[in-house]
Coordinates of N, CA, C and O in Angstrom, one line a residue:
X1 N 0.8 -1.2 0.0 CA 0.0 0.0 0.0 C 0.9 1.3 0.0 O 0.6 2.1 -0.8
X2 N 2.0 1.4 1.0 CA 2.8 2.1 0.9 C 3.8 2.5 -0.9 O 4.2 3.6 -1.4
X3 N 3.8 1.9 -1.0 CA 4.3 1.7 -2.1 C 3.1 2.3 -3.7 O 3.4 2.7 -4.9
X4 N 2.3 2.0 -3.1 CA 1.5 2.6 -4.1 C 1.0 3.6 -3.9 O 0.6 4.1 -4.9
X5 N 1.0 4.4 -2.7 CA 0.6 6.0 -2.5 C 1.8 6.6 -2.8 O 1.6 7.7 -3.3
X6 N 3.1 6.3 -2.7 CA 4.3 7.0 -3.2 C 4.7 7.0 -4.6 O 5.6 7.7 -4.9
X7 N 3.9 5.9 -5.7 CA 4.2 5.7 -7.0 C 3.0 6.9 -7.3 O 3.4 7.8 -7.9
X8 N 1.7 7.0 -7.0 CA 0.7 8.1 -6.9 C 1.4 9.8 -7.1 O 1.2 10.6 -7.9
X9 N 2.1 9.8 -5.8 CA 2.7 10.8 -5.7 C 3.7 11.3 -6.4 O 3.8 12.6 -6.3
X10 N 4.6 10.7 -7.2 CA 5.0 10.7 -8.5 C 4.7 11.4 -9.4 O 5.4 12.2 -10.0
X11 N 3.1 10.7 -9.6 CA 2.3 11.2 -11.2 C 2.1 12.3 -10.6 O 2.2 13.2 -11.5
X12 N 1.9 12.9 -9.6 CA 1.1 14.1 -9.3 C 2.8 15.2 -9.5 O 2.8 16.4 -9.8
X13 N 3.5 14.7 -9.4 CA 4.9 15.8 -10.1 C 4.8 15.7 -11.8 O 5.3 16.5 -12.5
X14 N 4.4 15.2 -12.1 CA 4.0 14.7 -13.5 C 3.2 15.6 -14.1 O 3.5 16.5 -14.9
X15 N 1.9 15.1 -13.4 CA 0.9 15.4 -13.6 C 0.9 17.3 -13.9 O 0.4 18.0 -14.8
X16 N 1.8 17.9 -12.6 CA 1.8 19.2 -12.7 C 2.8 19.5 -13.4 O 2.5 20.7 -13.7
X17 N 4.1 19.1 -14.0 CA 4.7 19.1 -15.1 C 4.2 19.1 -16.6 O 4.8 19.3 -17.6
X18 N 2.8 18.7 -16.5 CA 2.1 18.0 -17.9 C 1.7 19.5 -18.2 O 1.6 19.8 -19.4
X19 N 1.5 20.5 -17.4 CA 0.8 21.6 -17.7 C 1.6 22.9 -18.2 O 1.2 23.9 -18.9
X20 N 2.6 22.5 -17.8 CA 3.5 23.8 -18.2 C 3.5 24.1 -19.6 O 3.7 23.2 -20.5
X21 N 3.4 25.5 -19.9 CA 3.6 25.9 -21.3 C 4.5 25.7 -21.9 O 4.3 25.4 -23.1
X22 N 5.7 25.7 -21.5 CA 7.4 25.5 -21.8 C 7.6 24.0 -21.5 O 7.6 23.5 -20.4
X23 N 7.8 23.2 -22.4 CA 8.2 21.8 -22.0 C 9.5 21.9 -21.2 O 10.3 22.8 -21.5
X24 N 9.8 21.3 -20.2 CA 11.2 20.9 -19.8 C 11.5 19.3 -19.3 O 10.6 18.5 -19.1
X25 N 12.8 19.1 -19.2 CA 13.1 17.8 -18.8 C 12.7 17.6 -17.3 O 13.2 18.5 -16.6
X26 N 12.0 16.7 -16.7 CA 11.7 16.2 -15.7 C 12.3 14.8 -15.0 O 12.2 13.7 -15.7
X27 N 12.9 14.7 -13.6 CA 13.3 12.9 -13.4 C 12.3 12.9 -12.9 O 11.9 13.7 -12.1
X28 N 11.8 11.9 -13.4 CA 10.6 10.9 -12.7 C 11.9 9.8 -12.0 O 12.8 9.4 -12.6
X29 N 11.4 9.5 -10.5 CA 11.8 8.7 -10.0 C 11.5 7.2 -9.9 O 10.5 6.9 -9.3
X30 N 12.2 6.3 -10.4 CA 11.6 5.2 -10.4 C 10.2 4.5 -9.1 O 10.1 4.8 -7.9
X31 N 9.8 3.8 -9.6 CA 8.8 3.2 -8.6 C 8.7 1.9 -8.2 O 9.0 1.1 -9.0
X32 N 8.2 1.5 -7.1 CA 8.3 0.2 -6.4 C 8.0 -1.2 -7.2 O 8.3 -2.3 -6.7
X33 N 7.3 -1.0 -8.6 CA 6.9 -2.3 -9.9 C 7.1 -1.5 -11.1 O 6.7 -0.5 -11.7
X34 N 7.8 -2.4 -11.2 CA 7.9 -2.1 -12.8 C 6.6 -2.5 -13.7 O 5.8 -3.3 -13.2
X35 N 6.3 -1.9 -15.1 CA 5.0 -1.8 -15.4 C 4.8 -3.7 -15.8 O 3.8 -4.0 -16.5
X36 N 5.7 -4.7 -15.5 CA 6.1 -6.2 -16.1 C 4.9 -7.0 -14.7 O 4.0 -7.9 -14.7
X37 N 5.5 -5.9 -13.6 CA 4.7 -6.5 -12.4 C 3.6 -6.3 -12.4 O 2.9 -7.2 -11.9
X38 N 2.9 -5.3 -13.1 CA 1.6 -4.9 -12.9 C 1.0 -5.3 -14.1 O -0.1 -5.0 -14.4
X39 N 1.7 -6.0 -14.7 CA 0.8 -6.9 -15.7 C 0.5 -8.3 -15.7 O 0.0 -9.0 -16.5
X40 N 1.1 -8.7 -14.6 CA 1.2 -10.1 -13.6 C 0.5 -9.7 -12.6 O 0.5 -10.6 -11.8
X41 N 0.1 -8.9 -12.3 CA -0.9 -9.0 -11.2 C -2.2 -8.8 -11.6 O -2.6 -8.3 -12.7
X42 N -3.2 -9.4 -10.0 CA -4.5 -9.3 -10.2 C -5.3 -8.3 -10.5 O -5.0 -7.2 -10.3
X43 N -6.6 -8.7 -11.1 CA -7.3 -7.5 -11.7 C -7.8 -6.8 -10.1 O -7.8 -5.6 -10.0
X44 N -8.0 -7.5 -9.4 CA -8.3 -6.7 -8.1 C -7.7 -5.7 -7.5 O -8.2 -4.7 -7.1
X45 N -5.7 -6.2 -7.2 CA -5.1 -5.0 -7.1 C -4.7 -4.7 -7.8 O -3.7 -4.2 -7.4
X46 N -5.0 -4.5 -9.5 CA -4.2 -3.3 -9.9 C -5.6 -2.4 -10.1 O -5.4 -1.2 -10.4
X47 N -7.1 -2.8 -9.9 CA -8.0 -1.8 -8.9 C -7.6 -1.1 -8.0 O -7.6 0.1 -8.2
X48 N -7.2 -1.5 -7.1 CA -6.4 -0.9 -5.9 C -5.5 0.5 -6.6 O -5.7 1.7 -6.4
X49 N -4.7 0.1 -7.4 CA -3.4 0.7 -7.4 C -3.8 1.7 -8.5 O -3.2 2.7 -8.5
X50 N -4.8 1.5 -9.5 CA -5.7 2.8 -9.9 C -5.6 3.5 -9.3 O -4.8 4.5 -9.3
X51 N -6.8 3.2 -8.3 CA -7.8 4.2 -7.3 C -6.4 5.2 -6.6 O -6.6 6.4 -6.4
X52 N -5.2 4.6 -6.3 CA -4.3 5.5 -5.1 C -3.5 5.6 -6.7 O -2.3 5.9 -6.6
X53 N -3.9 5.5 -8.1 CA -2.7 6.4 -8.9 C -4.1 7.4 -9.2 O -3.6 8.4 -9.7
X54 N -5.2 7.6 -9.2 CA -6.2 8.6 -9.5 C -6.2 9.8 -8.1 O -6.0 11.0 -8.2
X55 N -6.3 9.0 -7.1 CA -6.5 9.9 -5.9 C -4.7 10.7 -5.6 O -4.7 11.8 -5.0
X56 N -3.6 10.0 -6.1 CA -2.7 11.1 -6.2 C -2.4 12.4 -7.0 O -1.7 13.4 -6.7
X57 N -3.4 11.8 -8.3 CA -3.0 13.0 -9.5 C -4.7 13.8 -8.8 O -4.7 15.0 -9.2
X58 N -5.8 13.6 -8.1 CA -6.8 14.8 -7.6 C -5.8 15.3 -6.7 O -6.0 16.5 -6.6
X59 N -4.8 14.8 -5.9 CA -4.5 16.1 -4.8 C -3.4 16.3 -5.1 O -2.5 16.2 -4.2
X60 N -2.9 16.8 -6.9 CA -1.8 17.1 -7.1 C -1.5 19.2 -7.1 O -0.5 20.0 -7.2
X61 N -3.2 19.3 -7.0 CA -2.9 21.2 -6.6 C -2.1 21.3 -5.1 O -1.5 22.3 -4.9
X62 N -2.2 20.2 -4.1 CA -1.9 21.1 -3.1 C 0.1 20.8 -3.2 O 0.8 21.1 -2.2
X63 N 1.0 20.2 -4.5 CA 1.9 20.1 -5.0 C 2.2 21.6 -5.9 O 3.2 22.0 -6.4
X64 N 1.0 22.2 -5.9 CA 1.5 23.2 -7.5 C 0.7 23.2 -8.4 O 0.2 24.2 -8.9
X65 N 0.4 21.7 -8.9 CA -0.2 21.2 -10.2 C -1.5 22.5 -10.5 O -2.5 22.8 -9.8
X66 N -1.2 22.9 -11.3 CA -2.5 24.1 -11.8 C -4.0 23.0 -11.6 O -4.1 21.8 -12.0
X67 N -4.8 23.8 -11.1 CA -6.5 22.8 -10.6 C -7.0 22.8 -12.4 O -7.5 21.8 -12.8
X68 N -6.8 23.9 -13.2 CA -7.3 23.8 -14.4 C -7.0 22.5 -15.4 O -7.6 22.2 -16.4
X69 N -5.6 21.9 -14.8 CA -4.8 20.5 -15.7 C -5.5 19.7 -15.4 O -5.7 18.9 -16.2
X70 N -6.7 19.3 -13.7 CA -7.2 18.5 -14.0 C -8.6 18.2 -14.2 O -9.2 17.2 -14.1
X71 N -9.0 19.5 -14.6 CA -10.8 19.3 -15.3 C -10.8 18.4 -16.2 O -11.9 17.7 -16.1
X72 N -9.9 17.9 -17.3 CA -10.4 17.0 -18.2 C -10.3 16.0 -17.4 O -11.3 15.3 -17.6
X73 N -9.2 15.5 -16.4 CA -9.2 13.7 -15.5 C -10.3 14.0 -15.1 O -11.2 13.4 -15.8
X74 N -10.8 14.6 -14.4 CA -12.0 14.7 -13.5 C -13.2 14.4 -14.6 O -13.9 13.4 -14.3
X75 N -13.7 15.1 -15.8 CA -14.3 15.1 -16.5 C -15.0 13.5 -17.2 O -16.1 13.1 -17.4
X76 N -13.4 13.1 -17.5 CA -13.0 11.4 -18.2 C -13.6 10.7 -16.9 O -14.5 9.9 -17.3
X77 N -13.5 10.8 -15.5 CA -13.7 9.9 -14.7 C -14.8 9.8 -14.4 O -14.9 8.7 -13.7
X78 N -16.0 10.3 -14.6 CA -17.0 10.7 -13.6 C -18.1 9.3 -14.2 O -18.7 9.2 -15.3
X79 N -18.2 8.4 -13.1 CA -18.7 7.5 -13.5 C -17.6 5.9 -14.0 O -18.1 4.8 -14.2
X80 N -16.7 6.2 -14.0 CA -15.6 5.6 -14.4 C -15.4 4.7 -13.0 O -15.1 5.2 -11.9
X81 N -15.7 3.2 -13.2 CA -15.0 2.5 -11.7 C -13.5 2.1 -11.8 O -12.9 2.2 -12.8
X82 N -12.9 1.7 -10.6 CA -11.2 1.2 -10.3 C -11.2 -0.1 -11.4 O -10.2 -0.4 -12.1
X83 N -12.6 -0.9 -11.4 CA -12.1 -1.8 -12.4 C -11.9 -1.7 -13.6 O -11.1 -2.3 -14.2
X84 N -12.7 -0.7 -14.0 CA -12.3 -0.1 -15.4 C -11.4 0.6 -15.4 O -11.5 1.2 -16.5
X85 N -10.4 0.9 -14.8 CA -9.7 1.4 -15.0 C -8.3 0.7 -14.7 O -7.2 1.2 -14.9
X86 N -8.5 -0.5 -14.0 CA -7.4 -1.2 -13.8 C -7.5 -2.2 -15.4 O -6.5 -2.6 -15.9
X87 N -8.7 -2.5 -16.1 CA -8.8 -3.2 -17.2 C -8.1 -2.4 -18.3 O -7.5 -3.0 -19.2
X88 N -8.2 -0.6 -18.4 CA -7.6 0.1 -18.9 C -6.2 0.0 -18.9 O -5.8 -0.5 -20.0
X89 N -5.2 0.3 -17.8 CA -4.1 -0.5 -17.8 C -3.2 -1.5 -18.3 O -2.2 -1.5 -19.0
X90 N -4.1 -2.6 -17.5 CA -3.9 -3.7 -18.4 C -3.8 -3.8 -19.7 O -2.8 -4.4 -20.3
X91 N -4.9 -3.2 -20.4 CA -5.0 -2.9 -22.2 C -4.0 -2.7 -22.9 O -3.6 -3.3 -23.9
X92 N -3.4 -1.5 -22.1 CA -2.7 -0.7 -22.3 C -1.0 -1.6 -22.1 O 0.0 -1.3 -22.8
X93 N -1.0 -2.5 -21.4 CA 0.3 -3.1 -21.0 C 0.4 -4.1 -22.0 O 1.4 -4.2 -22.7
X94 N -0.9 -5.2 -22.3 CA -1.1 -5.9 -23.1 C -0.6 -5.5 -24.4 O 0.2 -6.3 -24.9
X95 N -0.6 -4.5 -25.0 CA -0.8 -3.7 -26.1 C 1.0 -2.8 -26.2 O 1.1 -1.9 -27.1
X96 N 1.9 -3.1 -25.4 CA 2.9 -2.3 -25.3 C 3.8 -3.1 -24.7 O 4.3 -2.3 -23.9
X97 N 4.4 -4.4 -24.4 CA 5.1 -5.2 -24.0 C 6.6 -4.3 -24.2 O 7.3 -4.2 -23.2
X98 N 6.9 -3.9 -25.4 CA 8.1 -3.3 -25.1 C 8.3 -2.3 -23.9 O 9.4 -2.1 -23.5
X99 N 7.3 -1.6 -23.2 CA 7.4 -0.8 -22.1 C 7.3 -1.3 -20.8 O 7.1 -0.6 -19.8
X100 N 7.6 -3.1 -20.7 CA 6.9 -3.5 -19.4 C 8.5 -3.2 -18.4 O 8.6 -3.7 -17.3
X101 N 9.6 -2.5 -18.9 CA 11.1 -2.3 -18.5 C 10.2 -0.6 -17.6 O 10.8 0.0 -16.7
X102 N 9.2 -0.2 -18.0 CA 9.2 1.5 -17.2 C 8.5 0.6 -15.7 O 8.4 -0.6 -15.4
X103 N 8.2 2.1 -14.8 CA 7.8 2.2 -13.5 C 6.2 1.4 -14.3 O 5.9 1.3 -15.5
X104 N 5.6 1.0 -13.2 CA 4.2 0.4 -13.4 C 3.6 2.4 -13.7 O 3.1 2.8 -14.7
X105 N 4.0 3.5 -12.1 CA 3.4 4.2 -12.2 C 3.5 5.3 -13.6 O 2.6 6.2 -13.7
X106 N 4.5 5.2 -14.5 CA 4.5 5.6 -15.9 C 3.5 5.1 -17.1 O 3.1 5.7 -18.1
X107 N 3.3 3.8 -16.6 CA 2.7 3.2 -17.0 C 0.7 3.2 -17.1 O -0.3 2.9 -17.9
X108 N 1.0 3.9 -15.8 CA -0.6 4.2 -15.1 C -1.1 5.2 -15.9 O -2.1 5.3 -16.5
X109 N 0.0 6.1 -15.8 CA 0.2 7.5 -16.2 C -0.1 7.3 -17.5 O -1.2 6.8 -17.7
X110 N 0.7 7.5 -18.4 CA 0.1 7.1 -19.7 C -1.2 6.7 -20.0 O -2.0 7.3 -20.7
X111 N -1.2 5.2 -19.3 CA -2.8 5.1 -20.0 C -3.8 5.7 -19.5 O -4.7 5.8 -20.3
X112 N -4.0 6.4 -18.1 CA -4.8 7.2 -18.2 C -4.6 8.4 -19.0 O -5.6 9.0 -19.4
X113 N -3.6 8.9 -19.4 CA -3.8 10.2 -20.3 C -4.7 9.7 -21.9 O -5.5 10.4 -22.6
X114 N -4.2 8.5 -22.2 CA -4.7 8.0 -23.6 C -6.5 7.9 -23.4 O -7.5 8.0 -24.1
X115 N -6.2 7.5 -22.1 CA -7.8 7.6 -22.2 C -8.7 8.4 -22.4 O -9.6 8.6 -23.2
X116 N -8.0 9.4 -21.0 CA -8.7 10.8 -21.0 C -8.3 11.9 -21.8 O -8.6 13.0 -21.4
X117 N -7.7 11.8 -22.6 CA -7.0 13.0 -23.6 C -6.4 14.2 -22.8 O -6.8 15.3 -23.2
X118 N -5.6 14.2 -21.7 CA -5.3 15.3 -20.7 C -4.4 15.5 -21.1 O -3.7 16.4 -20.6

């Protein structure tokens, strides 16, 4: 669990990176599963590991993250459950084997952006 609120925490440096007008280089810090793990794991916890990579990127304003970057997540979500969105994931890992070498939470990341167009 620990481990997955700190991969959360991550995206939300990301997340408020994603907004800036000026691109720049960012380290993203590696994370506790690589995206190989989280495509071996159960559909149940990578529910779990959704839900605390969603609830990191909502409380990425009190980081900086501009509140306006996440009207569209919010927008995409509404109605949207952890299983669908851990099945999103998955899709998404299924579908990109050469990436299962990144963080799982790069991985989160991504496919939620593909989803929600943010």
């Amino acid at each position: 669990m620990r481990g997955m609120l700190q991969a959360a925490c991550v995206l939300v440096v990301i997340g408020g990176a994603a907004g800036a007008e000026e691109r720049k280089t960012v380290y993203i810090h590696s994370g506790y599963m690589k995206a190989e793990d989280c495509h071996e794991s159960s559909d149940n916890s990578m529910a779990w590991y959704m839900a605390g990579v969603v609830n990191g990127l909502l409380v990425s304003p009190f980081l900086g993250a501009p509140e306006a970057r996440l009207k569209p997540l919010n927008q995409c979500l509404v109605g949207v459950s952890t299983t669908q969105l851990a099945a999103t994931l998955k899709k998404w890992l299924r579908e990109n084997p050469e990436r299962w070498h990144d963080g799982c939470h790069v991985a989160a990341f991504v496919a939620l952006k593909n989803m929600c167009k943010f």
